[in-house]
mmCIF file with all atom_site columns, C-alpha atoms in Angstrom:
data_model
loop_
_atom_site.group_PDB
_atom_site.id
_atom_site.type_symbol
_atom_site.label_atom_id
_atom_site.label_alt_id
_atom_site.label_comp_id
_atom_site.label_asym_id
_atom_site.label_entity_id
_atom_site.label_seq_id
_atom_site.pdbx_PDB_ins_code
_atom_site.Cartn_x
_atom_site.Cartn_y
_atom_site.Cartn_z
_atom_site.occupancy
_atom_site.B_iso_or_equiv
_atom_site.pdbx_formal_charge
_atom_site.auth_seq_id
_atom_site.auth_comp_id
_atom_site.auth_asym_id
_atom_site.auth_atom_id
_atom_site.pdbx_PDB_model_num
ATOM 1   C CA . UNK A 1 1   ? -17.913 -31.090 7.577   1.00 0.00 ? 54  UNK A CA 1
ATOM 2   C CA . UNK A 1 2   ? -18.133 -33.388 10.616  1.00 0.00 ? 55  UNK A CA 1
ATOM 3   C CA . UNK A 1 3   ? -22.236 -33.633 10.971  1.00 0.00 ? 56  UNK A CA 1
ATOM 4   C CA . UNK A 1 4   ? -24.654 -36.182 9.604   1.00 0.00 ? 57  UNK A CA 1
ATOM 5   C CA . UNK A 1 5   ? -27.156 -33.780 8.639   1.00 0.00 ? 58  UNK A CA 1
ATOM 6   C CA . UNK A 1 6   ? -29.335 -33.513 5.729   1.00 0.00 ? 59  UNK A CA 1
ATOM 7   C CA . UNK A 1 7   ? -27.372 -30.876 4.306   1.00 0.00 ? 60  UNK A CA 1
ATOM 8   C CA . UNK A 1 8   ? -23.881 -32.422 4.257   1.00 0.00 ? 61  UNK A CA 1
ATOM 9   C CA . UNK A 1 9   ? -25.836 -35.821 3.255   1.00 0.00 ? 62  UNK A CA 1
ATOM 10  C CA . UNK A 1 10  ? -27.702 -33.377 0.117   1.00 0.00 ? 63  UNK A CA 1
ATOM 11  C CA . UNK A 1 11  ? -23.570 -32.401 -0.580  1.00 0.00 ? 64  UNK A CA 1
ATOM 12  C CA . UNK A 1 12  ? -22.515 -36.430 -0.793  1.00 0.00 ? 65  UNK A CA 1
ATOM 13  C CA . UNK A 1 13  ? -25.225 -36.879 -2.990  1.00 0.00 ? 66  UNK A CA 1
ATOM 14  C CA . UNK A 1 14  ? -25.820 -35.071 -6.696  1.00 0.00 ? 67  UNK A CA 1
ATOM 15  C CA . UNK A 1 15  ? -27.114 -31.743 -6.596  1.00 0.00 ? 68  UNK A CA 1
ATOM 16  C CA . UNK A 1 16  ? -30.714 -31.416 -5.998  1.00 0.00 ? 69  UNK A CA 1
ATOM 17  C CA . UNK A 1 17  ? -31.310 -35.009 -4.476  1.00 0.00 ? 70  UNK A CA 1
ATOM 18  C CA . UNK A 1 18  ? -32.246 -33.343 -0.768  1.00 0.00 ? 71  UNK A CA 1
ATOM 19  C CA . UNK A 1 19  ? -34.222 -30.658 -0.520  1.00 0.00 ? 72  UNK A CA 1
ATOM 20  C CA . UNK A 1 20  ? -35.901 -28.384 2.201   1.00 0.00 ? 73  UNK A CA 1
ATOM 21  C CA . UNK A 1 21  ? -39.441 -28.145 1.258   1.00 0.00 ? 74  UNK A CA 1
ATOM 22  C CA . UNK A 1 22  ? -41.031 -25.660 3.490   1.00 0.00 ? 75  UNK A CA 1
ATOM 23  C CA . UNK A 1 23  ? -43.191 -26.763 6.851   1.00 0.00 ? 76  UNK A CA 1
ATOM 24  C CA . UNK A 1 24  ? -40.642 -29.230 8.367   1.00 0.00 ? 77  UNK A CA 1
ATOM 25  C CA . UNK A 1 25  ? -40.888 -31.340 5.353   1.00 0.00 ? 78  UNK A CA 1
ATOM 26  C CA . UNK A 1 26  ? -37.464 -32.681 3.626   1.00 0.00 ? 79  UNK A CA 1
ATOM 27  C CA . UNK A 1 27  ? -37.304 -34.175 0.027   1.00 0.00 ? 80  UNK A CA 1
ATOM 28  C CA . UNK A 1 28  ? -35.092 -36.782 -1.414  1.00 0.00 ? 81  UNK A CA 1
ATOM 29  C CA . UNK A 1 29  ? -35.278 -36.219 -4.684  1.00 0.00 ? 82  UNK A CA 1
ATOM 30  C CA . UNK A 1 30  ? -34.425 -40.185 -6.106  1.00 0.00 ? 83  UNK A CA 1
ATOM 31  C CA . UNK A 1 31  ? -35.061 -38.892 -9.812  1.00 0.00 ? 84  UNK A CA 1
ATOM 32  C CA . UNK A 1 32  ? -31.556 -36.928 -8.790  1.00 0.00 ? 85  UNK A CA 1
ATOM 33  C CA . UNK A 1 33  ? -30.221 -39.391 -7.259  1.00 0.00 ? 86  UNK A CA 1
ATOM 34  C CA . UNK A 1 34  ? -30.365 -42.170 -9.711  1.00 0.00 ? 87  UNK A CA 1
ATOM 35  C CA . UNK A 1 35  ? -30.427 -39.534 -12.847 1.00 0.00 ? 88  UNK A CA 1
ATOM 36  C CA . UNK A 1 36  ? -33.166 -41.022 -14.123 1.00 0.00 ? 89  UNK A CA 1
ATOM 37  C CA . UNK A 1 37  ? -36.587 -40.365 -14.816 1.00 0.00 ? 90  UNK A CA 1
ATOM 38  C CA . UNK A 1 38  ? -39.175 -42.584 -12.175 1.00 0.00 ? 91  UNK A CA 1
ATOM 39  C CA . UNK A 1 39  ? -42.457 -43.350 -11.378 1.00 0.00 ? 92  UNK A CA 1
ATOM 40  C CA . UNK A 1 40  ? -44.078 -45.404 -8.265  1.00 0.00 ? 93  UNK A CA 1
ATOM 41  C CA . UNK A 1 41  ? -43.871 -48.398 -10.829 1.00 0.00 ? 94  UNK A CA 1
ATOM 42  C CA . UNK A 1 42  ? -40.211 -47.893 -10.900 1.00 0.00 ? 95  UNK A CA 1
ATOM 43  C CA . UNK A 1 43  ? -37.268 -50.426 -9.214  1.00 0.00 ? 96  UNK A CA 1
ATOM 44  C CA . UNK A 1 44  ? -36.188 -48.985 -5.707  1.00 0.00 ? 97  UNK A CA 1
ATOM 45  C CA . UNK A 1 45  ? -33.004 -50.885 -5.993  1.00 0.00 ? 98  UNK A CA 1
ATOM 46  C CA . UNK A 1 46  ? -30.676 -48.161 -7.755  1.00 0.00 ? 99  UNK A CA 1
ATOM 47  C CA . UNK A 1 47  ? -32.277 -45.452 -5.762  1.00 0.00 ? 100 UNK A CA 1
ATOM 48  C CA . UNK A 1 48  ? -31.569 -47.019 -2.538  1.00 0.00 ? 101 UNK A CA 1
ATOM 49  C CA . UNK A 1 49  ? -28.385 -47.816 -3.085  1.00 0.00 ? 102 UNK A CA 1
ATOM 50  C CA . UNK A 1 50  ? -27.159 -44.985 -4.721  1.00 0.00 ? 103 UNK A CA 1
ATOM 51  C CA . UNK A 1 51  ? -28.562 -43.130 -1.219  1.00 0.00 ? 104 UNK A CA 1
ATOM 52  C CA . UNK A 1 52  ? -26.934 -46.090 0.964   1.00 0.00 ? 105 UNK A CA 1
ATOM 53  C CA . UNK A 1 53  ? -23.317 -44.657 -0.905  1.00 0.00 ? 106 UNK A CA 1
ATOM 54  C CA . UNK A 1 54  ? -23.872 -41.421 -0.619  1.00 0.00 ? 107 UNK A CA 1
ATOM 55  C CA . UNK A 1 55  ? -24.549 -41.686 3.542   1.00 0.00 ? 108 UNK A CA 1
ATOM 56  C CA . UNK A 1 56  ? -21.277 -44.062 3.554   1.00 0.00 ? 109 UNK A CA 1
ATOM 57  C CA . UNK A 1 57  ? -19.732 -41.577 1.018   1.00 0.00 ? 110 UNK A CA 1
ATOM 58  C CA . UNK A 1 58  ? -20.765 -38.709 3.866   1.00 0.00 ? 111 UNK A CA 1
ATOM 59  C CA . UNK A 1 59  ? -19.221 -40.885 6.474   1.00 0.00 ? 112 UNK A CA 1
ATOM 60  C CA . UNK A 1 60  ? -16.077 -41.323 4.949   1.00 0.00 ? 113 UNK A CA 1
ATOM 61  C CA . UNK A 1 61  ? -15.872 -37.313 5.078   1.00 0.00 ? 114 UNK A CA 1
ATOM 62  C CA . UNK A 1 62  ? -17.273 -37.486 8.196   1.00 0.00 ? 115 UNK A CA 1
ATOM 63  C CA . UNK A 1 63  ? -14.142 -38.955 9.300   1.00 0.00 ? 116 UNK A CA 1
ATOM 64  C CA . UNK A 1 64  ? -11.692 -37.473 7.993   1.00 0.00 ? 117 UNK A CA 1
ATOM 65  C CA . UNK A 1 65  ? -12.815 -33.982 9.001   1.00 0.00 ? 118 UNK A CA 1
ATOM 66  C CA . UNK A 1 66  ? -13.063 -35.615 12.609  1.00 0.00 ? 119 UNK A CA 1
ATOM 67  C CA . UNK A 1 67  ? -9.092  -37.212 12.434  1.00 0.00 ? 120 UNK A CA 1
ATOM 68  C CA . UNK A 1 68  ? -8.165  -33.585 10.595  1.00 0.00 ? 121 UNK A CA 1
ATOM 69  C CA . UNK A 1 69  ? -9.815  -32.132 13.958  1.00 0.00 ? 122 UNK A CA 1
ATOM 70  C CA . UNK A 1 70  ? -7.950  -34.707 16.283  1.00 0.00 ? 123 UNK A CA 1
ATOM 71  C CA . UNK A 1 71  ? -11.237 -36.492 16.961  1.00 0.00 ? 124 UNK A CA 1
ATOM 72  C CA . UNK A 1 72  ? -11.796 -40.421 17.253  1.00 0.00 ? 125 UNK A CA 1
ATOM 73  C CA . UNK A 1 73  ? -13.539 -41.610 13.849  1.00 0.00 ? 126 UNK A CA 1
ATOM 74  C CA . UNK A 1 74  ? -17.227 -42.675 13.795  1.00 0.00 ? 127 UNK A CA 1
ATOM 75  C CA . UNK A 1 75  ? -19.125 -46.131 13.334  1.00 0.00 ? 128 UNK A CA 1
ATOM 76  C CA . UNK A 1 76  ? -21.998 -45.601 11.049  1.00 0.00 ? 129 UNK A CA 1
ATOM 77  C CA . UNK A 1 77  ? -22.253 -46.195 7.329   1.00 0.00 ? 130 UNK A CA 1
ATOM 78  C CA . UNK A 1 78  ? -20.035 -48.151 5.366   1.00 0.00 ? 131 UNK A CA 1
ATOM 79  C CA . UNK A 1 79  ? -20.223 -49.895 2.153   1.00 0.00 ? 132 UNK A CA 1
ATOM 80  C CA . UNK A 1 80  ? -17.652 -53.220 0.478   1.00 0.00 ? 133 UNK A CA 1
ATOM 81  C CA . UNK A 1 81  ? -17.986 -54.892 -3.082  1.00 0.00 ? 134 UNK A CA 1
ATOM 82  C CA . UNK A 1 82  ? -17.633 -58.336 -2.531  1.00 0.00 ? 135 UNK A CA 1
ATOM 83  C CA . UNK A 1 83  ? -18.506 -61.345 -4.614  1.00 0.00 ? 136 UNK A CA 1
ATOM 84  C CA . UNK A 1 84  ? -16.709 -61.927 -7.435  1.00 0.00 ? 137 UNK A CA 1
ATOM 85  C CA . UNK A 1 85  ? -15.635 -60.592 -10.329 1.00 0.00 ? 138 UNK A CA 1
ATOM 86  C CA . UNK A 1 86  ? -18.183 -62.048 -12.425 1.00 0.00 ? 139 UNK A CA 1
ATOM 87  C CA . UNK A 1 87  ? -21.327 -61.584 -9.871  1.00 0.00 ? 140 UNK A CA 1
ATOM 88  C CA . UNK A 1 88  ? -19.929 -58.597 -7.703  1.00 0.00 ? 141 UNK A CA 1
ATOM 89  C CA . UNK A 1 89  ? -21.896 -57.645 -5.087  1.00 0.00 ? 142 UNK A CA 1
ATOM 90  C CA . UNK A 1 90  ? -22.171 -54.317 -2.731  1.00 0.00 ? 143 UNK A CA 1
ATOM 91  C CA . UNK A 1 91  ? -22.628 -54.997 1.462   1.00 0.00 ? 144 UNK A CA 1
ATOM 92  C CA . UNK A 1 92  ? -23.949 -52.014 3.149   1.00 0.00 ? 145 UNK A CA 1
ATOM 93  C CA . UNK A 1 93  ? -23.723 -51.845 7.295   1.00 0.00 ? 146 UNK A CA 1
ATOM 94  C CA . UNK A 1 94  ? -25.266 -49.370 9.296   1.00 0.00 ? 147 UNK A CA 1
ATOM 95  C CA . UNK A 1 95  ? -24.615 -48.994 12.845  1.00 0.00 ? 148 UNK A CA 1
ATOM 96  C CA . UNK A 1 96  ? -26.496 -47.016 15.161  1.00 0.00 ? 149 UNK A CA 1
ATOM 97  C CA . UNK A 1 97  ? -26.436 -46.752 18.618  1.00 0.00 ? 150 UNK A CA 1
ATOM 98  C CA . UNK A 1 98  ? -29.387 -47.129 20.834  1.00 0.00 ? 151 UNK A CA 1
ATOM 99  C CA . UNK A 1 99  ? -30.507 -45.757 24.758  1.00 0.00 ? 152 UNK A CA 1
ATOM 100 C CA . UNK A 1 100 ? -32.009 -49.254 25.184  1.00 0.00 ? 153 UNK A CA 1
ATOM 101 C CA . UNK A 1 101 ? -34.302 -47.284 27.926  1.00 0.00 ? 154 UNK A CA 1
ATOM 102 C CA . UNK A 1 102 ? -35.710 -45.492 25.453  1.00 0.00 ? 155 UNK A CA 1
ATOM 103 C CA . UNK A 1 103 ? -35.522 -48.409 22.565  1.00 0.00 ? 156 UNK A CA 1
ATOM 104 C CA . UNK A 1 104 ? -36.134 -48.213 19.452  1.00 0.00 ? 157 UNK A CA 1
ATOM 105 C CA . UNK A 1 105 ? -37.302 -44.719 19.406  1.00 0.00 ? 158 UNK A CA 1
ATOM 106 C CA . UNK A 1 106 ? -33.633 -42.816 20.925  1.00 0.00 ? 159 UNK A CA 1
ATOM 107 C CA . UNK A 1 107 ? -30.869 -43.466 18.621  1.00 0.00 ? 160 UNK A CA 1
ATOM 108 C CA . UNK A 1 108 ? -27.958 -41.293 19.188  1.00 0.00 ? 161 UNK A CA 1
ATOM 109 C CA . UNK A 1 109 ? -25.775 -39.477 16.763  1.00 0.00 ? 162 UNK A CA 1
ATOM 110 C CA . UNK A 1 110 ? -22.394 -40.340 16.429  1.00 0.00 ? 163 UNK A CA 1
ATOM 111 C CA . UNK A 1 111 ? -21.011 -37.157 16.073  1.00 0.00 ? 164 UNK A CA 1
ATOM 112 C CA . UNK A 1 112 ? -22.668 -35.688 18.991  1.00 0.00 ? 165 UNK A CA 1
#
């Protein structure tokens, strides 16, 4: 696996969390994801950061297909606990590269 896609980003997450819906429509399934039951009331929090690990999970694999294949590792998710250990905290980064002629609306893919 050395592609961003939905489908290795469906495989980093728990089963069921992405799904192809018909008519160029893609679900993300945050029920799945969290393992909970939601509504629109619901937090986002755990949802979104249970996502955010799962894209820096699939980067992580990302990589090391890519140094398996001989291929320079990619920039693009990551996550760190920091803070302490009694008020621990997690830092996400995401870094995407831009054609600033084309800016906001061309951002390239690091593995292409």
């Amino acid at each position: 696996m050395s592609t961003l896609s939905y489908q290795a980003l469906g495989e980093a997450l728990p089963p069921g969390s992405i799904e192809f819906v018909g008519n160029n429509q893609l679900k993300a399934n945050f029920s799945q994801i969290t393992g909970n039951d939601l509504s629109l009331e619901s937090s986002s929090i755990e949802g979104i950061v249970k996502l955010l690990r799962g894209i820096a999970k699939l980067t992580d694999q990302v990589n090391e297909a890519r140094i398996n294949q001989d291929l320079d590792p990619i920039e693009f998710a990551s996550e760190m606990l920091a803070g302490t250990a009694e008020q621990p905290e997690y830092h996400f980064l995401i870094k995407v590269k831009v054609d600033t002629a084309l800016f906001p609306d061309n951002l390239d893919d690091p593995t292409d």
